[in-house]
mmCIF file of C-alpha atoms in Angstrom:
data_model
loop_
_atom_site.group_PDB
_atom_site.id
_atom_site.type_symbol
_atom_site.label_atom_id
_atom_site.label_comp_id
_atom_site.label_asym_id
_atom_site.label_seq_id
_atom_site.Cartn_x
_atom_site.Cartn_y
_atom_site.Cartn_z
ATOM 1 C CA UNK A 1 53.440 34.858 2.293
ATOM 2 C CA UNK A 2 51.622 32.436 4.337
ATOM 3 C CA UNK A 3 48.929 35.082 4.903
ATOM 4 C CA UNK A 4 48.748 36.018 1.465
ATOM 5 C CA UNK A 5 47.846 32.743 0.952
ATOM 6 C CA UNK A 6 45.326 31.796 3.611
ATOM 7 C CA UNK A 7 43.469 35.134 1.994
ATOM 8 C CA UNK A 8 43.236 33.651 -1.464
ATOM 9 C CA UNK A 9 41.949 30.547 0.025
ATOM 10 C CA UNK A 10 39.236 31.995 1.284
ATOM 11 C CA UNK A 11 38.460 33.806 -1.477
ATOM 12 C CA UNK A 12 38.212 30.901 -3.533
ATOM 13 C CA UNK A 13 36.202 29.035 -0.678
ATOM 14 C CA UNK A 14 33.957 32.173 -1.334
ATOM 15 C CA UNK A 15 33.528 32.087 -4.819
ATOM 16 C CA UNK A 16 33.109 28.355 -4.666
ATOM 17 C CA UNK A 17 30.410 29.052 -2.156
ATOM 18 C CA UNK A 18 28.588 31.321 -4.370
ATOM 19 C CA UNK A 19 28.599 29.089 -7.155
ATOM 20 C CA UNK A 20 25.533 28.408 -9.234
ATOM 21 C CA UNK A 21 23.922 24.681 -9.417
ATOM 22 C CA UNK A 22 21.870 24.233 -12.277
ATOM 23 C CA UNK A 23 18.657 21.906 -12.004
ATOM 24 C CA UNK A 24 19.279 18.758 -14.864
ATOM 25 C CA UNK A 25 16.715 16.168 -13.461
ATOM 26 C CA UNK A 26 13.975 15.955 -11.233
ATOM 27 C CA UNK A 27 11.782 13.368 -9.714
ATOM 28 C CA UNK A 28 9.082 13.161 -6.927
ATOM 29 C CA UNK A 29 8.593 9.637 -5.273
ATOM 30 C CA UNK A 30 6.222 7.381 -5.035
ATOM 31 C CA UNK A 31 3.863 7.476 -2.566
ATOM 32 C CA UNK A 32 3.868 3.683 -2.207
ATOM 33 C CA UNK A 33 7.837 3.596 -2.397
ATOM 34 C CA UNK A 34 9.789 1.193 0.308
ATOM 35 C CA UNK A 35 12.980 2.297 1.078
ATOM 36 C CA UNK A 36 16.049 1.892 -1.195
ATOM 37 C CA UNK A 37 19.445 3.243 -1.501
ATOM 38 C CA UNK A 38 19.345 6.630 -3.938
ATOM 39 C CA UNK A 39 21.915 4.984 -6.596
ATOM 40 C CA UNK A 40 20.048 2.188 -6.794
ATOM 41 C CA UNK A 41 16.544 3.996 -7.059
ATOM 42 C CA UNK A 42 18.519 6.536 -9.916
ATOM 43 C CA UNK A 43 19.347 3.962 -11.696
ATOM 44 C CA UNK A 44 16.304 2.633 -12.711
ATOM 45 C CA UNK A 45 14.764 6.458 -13.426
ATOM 46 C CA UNK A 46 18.083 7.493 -15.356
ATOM 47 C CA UNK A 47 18.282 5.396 -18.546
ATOM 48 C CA UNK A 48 21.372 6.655 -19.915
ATOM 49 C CA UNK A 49 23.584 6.740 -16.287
ATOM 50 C CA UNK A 50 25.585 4.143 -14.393
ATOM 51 C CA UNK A 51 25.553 3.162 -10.955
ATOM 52 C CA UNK A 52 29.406 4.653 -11.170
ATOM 53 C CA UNK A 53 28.341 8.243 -12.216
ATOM 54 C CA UNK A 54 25.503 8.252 -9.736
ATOM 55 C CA UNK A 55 27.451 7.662 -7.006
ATOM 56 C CA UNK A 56 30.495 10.590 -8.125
ATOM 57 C CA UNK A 57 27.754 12.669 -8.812
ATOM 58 C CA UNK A 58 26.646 12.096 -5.226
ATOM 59 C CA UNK A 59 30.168 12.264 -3.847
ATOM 60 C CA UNK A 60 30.665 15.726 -5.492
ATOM 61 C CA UNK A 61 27.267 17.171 -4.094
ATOM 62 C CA UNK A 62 25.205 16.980 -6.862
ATOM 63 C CA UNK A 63 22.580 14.987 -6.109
ATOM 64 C CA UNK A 64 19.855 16.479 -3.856
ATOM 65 C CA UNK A 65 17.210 15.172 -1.839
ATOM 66 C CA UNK A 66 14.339 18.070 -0.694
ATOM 67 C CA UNK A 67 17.327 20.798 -1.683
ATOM 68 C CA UNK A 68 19.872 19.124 0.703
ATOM 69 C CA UNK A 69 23.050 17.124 -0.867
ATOM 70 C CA UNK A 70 23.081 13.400 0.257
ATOM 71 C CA UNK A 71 25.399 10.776 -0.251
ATOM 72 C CA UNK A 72 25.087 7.936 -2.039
ATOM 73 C CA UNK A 73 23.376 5.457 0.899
ATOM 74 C CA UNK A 74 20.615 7.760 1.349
ATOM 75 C CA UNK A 75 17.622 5.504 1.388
ATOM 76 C CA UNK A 76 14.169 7.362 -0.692
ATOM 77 C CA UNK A 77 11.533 7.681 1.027
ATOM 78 C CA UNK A 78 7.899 8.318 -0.044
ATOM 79 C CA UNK A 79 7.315 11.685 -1.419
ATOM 80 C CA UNK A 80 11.078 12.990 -1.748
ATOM 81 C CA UNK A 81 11.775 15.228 -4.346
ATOM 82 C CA UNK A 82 15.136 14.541 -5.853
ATOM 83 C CA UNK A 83 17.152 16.637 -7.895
ATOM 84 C CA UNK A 84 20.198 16.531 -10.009
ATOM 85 C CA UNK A 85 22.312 19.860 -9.645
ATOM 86 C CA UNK A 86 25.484 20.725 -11.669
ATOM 87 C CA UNK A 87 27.879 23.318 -11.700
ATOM 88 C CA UNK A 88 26.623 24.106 -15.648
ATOM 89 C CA UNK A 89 23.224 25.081 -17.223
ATOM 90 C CA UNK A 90 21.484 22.123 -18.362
ATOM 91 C CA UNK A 91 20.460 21.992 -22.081
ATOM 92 C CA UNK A 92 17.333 23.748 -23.675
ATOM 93 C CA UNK A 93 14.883 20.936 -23.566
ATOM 94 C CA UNK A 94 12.032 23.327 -23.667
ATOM 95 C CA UNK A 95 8.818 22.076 -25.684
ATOM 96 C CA UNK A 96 8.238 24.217 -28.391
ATOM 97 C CA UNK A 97 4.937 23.913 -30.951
ATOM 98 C CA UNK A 98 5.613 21.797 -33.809
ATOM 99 C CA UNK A 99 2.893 21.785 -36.435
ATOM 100 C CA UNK A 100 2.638 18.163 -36.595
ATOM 101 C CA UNK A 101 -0.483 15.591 -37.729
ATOM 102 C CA UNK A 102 -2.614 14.056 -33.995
ATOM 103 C CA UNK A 103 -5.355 11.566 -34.110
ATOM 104 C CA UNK A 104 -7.182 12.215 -31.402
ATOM 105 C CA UNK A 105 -10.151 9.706 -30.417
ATOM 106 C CA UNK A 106 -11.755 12.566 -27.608
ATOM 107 C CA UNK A 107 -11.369 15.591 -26.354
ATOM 108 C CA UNK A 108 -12.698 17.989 -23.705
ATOM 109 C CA UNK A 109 -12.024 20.667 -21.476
ATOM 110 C CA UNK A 110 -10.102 18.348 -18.947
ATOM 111 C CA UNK A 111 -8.033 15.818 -21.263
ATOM 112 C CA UNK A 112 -7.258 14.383 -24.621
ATOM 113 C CA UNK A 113 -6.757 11.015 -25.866
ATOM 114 C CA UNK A 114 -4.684 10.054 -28.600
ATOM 115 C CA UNK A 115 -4.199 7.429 -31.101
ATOM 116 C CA UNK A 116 -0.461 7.292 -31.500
ATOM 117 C CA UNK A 117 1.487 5.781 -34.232
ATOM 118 C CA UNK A 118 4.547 4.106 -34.705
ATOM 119 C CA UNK A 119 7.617 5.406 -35.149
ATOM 120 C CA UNK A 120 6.582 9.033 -32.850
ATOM 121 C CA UNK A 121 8.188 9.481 -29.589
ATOM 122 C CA UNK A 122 6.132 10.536 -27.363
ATOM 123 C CA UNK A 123 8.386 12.768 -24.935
ATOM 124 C CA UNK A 124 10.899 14.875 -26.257
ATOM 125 C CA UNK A 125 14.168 13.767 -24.487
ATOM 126 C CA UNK A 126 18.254 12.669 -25.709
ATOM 127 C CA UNK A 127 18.551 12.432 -28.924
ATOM 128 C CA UNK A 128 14.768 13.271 -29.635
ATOM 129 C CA UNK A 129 14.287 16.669 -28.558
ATOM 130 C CA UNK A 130 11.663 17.458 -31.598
ATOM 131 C CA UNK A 131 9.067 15.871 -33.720
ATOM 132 C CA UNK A 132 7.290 13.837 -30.330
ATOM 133 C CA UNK A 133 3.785 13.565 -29.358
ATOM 134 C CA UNK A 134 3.860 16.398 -26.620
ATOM 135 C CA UNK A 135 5.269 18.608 -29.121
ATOM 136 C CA UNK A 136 2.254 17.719 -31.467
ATOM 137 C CA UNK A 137 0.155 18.363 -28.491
ATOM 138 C CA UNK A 138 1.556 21.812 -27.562
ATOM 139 C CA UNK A 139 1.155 23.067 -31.291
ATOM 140 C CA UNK A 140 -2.627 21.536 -30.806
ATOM 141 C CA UNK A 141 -3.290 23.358 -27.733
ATOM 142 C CA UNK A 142 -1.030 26.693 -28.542
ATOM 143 C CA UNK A 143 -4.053 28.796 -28.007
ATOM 144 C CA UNK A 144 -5.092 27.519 -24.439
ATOM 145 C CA UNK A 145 -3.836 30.111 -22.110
ATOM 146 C CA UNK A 146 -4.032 27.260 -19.457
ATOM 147 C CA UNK A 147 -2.164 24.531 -21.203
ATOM 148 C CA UNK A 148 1.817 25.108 -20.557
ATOM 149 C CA UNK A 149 3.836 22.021 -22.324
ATOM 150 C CA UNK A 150 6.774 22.846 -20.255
ATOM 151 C CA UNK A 151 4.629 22.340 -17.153
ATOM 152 C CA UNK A 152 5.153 18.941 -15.525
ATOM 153 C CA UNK A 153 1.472 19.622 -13.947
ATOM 154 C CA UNK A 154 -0.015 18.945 -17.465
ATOM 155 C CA UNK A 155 0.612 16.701 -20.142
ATOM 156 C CA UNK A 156 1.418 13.053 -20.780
ATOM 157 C CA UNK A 157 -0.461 10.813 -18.063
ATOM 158 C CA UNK A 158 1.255 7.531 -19.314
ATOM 159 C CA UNK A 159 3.736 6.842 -21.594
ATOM 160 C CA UNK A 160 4.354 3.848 -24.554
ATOM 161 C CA UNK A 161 7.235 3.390 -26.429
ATOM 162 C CA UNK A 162 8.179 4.931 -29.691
ATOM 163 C CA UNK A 163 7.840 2.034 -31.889
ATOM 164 C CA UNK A 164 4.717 0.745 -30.155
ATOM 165 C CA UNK A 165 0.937 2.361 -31.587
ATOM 166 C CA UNK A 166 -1.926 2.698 -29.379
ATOM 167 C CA UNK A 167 -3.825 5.035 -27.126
ATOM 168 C CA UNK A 168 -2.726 7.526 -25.173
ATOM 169 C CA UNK A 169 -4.439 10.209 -21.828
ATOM 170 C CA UNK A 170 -3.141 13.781 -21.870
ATOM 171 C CA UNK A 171 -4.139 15.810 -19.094
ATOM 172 C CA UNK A 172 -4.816 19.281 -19.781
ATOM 173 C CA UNK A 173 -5.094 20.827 -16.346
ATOM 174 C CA UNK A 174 -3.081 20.204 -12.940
ATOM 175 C CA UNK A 175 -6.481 18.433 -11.554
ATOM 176 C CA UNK A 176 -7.160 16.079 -14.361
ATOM 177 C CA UNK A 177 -3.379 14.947 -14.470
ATOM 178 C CA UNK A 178 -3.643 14.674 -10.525
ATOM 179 C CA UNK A 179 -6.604 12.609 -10.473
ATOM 180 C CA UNK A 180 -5.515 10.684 -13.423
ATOM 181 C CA UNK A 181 -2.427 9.789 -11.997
ATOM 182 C CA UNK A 182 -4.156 8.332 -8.921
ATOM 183 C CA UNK A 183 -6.043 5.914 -10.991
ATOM 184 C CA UNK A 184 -2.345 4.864 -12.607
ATOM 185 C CA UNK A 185 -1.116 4.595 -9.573
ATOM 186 C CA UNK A 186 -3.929 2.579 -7.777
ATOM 187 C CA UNK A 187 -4.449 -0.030 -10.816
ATOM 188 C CA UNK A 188 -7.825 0.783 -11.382
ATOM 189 C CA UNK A 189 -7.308 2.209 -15.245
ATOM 190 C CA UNK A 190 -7.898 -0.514 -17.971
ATOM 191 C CA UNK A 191 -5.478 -0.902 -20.692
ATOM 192 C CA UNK A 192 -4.817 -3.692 -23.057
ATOM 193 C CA UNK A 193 -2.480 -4.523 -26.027
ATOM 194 C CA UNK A 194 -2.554 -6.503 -29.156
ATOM 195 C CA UNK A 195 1.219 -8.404 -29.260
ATOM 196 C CA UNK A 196 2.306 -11.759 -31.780
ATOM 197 C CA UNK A 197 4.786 -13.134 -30.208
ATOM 198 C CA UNK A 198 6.981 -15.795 -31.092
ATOM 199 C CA UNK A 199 6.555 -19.518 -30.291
ATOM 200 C CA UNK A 200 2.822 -21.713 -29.732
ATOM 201 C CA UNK A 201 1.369 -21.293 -26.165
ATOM 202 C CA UNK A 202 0.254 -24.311 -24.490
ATOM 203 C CA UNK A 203 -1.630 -22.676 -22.414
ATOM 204 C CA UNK A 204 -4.908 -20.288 -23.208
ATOM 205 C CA UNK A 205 -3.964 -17.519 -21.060
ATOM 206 C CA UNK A 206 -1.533 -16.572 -17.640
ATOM 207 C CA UNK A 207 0.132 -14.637 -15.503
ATOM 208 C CA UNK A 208 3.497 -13.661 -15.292
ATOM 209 C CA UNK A 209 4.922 -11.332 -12.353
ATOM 210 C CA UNK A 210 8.390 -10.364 -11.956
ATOM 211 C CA UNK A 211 10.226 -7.244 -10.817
ATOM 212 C CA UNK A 212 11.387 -5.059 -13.487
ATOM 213 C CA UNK A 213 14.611 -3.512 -13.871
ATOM 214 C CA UNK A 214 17.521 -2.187 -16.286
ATOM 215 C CA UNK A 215 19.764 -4.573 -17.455
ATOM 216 C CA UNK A 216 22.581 -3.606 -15.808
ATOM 217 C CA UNK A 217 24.618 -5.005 -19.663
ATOM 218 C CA UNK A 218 22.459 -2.854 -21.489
ATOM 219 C CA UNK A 219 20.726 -0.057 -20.101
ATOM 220 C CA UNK A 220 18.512 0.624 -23.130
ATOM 221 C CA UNK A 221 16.791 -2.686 -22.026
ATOM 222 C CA UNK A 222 15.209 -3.842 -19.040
ATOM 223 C CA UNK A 223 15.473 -7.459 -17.060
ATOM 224 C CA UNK A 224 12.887 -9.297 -14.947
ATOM 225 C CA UNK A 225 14.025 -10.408 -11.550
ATOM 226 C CA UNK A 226 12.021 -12.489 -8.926
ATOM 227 C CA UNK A 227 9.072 -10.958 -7.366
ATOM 228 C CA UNK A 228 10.765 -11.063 -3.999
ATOM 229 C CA UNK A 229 13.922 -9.592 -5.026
ATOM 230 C CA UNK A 230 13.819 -6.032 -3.770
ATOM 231 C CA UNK A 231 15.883 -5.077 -7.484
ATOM 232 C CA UNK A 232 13.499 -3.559 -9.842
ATOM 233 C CA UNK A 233 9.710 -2.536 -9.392
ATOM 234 C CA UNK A 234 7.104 -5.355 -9.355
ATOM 235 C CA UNK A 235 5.186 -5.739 -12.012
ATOM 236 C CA UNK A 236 2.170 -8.050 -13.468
ATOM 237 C CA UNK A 237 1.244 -8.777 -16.639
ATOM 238 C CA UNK A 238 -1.914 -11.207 -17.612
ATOM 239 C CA UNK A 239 -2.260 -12.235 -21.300
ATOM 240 C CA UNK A 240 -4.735 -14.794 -23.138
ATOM 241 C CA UNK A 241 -4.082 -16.635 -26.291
ATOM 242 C CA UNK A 242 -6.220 -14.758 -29.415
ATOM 243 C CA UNK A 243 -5.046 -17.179 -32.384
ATOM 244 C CA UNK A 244 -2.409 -19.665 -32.657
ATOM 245 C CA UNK A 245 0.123 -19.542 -36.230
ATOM 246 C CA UNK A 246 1.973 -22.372 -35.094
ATOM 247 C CA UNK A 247 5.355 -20.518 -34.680
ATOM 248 C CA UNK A 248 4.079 -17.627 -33.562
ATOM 249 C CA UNK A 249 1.104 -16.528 -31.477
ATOM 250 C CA UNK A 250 -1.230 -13.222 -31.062
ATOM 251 C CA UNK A 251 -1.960 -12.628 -27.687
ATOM 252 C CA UNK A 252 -3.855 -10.138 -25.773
ATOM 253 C CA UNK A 253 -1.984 -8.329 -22.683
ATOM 254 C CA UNK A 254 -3.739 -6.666 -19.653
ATOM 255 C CA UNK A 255 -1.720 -4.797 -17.388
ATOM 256 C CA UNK A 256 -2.217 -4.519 -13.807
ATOM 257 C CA UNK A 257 1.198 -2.273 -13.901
ATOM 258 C CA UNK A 258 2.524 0.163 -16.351
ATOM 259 C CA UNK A 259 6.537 -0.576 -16.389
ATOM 260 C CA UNK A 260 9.072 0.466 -18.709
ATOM 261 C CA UNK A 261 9.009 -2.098 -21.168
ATOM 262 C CA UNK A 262 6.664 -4.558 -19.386
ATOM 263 C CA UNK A 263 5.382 -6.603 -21.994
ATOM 264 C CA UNK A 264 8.449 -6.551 -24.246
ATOM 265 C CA UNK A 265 10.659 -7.751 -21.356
ATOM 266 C CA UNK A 266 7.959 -10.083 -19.417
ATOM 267 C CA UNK A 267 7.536 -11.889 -22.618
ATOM 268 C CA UNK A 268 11.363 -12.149 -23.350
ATOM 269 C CA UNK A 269 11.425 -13.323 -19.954
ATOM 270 C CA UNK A 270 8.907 -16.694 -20.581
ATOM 271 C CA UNK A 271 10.540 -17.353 -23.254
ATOM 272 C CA UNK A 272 8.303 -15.511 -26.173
ATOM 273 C CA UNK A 273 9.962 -12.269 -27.637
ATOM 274 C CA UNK A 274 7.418 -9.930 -29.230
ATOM 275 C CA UNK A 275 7.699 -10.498 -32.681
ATOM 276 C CA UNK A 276 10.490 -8.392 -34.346
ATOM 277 C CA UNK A 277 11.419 -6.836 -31.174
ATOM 278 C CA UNK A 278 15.574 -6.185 -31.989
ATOM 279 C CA UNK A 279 15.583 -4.822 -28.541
ATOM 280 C CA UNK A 280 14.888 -8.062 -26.947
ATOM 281 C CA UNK A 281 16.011 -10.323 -29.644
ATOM 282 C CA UNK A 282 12.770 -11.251 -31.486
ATOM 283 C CA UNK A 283 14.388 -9.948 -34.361
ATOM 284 C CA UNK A 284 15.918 -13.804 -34.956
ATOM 285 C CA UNK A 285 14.219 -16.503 -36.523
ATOM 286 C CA UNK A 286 13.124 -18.380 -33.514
ATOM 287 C CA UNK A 287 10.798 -20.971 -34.341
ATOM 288 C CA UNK A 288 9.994 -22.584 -38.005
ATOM 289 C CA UNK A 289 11.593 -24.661 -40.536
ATOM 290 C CA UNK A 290 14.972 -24.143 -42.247
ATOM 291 C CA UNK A 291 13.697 -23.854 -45.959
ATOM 292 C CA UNK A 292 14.473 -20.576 -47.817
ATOM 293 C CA UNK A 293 11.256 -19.890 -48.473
ATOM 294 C CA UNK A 294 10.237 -20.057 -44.573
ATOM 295 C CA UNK A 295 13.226 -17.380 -44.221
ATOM 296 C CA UNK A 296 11.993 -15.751 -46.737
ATOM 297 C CA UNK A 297 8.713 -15.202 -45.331
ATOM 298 C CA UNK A 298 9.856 -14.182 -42.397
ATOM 299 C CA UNK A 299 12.119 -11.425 -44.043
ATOM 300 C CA UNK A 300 8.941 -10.138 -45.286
ATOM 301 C CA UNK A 301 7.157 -9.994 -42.146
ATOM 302 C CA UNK A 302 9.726 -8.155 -40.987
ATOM 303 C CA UNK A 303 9.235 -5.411 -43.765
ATOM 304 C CA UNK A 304 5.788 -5.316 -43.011
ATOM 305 C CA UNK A 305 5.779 -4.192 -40.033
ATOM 306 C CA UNK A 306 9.840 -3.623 -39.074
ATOM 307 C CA UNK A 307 9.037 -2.570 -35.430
ATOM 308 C CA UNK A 308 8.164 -4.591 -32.392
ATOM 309 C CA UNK A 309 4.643 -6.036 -33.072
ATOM 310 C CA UNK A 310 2.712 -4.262 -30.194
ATOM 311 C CA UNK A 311 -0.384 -2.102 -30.394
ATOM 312 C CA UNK A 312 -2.307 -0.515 -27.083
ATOM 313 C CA UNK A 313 -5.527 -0.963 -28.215
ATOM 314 C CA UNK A 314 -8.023 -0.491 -25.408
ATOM 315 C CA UNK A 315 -7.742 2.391 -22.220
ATOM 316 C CA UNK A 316 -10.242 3.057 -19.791
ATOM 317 C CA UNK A 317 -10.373 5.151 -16.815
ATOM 318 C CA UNK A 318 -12.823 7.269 -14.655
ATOM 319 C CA UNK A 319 -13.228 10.834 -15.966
ATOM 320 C CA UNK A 320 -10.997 13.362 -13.865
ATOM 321 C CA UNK A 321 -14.092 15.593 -12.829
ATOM 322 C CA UNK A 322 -17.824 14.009 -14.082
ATOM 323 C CA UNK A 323 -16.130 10.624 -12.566
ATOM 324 C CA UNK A 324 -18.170 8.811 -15.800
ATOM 325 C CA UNK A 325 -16.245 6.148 -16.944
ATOM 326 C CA UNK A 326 -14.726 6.521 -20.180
ATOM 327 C CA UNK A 327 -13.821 3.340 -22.759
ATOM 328 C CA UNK A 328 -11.302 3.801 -25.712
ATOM 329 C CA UNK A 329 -10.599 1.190 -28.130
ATOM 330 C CA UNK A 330 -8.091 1.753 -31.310
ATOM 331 C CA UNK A 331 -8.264 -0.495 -34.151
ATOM 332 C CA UNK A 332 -5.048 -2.263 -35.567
ATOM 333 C CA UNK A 333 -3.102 -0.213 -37.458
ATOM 334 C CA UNK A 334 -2.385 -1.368 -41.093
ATOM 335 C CA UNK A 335 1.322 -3.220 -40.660
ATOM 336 C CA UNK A 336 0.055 -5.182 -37.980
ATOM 337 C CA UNK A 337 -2.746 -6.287 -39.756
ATOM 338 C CA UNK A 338 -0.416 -6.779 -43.076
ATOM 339 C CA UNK A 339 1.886 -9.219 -40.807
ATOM 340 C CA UNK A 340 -1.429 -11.288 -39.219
ATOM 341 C CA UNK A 341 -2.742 -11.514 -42.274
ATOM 342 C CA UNK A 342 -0.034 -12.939 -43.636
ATOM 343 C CA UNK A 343 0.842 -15.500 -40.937
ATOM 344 C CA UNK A 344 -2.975 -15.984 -41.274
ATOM 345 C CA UNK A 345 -2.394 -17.264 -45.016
ATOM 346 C CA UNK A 346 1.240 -19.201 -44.340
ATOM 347 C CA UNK A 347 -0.314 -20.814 -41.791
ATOM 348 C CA UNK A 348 -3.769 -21.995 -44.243
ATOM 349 C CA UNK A 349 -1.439 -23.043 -46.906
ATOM 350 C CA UNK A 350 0.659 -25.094 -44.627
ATOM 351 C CA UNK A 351 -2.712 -26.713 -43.315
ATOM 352 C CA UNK A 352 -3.836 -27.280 -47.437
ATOM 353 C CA UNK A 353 -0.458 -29.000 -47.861
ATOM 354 C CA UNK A 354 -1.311 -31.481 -44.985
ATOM 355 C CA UNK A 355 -4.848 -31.758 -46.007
ATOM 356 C CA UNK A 356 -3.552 -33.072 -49.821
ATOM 357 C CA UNK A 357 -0.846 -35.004 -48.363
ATOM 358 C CA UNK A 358 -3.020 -37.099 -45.867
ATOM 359 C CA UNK A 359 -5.883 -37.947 -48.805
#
């Protein structure tokens, strides 16, 4: 009985052996990447994980670094390629043409740029596996025998969030994407964004650095931490003041890093929410007078423009393969200019008040 037993042991040792892993996530470091622990590194790539599930998934074998299982402690290096492999085929997230409206400011043989509005994701991933800007993109470029969408060689360069418009660099070969990504990567790509924020700055322009990370309370969100903290990714942001409304303030942002949510949480983080940004509470009155009609103006700023008040409106980077430097600039879109033109208005009518009131 014993040695029946030993027998179906190994068998299932066998079978477990030949089991199939099926790739769910993959990631290539860094080449400027300092060493971390692999849980810790995850967590700030996998928005909808835990540091708890990273580390079972690690325990159980899943998590693989250059097609070998490590544990949990493994510190990244520069260049690793890390995988997530389970015991179960992963979803169909492949990128299929959707017939879908693009404004695109150029185009050549190498890469596109597009003027993306509000409200479009721009990768398909959970919950939005249709209806993004790379499926847009594919249904564009369905008749370019060299452009694959489901190639991670091609495609998005950059990335903004859903409910923020702006400008956009799609790479359309594995060179221009390459070469592009350098420039990313080395900080020498322009890009700057149109924000109101809430609250008067004192001060005509600044700097604020910080490491960037996921709120560990809320992973849809991300936290600032101290530059020399090693949590997070450091990050810069440099801003100047374009006109004051008193409670609120348009500013212009120049990044010198492109982090998840830089702007939205740098700004939460000195104390001046984008405007309308539920994410990161500027969604709350936050400065201005108690009167009904003050809320009331507010509640239709909101409607205006009922998205975080952010627009990337300049990119500039060094063409992939003529090296000319190319200069992009996207004009507001209409709700932001609704909401700054009325603030523009509130604010002159508050000023007539005074002006009556004083003579």
């Amino acid at each position: 009985m014993d040695e029946g037993r030993d027998e179906r042991v190994e068998l299932m040792d066998e079978l477990d052996d030949e089991q199939s892993l099926y790739e769910h996530f993959r990631i290539v470091v860094d080449p400027g990447q300092s060493p971390i622990r692999i849980d810790k590194f995850l967590l700030e790539h996998q928005q909808h994980s835990s540091r708890n599930r990273i580390q079972k998934a690690a325990d159980a074998g899943f998590i693989h670094v250059n097609d070998r299982p490590v544990k949990s402690s493994y510190k990244v290096r520069p260049n690793d390629v890390i995988t997530l492999m389970l015991d179960r085929p992963r979803h169909d997230n492949s990128i299929v043409p959707e017939n879908i409206p693009l404004n695109i400011v150029y185009e050549d043989d190498e890469l596109m740029v597009v003027n993306k509005e509000a409200g479009m994701v721009v990768h398909p991933g959970a919950g939005n596996f249709h209806g993004t800007l790379i499926n847009a993109v594919a249904w564009h470029l369905k008749d370019n025998p060299k452009f694959d969408p489901n190639d991670p060689e091609v495609g998005l360069v950059h990335r903004i969030d859903k409910d923020t418009s702006g400008l956009l660099v799609v790479a359309k070969t594995p060179e221009a994407k390459s070469k592009l990504g350098v420039q990313f990567f080395n900080k020498t790509t322009h890009r700057s964004y149109l924000a109101l924020v809430w609250c008067n700055f004192t001060e005509d322009n600044g700097r604020i650095e910080g490491n960037i990370a996921r709120d560990p309370k809320d992973r849809l969100r991300m936290t600032v931490y101290p530059p020399e903290s090693e949590i997070g990714k450091p990050a810069v942001t440099h801003y100047r003041v374009v006109e004051r409304f008193g409670y609120t303030t348009l500013i212009e942002c120049i990044l010198e890093t492109g982090r998840t949510h830089q702007i939205r949480a740098h700004m939460k983080h000195i104390g001046h929410p984008l405007f309308f940004d539920e994410r990161y509470g500027g969604d709350e009155i936050l400065r201005g007078q108690r009167s009904s009609t003050y809320k009331a103006f507010i509640q239709n700023c909101f409607k205006l423009c009922p998205r975080q008040v952010l627009h990337a409106q300049t990119l500039g980077f060094k063409h992939p393969v003529t090296g000319k430097q190319m200069d992009f600039t996207s004009p507001l879109p209409d709700d932001m200019k609704a909401v700054i033109d009325k603030w523009r208005g509130y604010i002159h009518g508050l000023q007539l008040s005074d002006d009556i009131y004083n003579k």
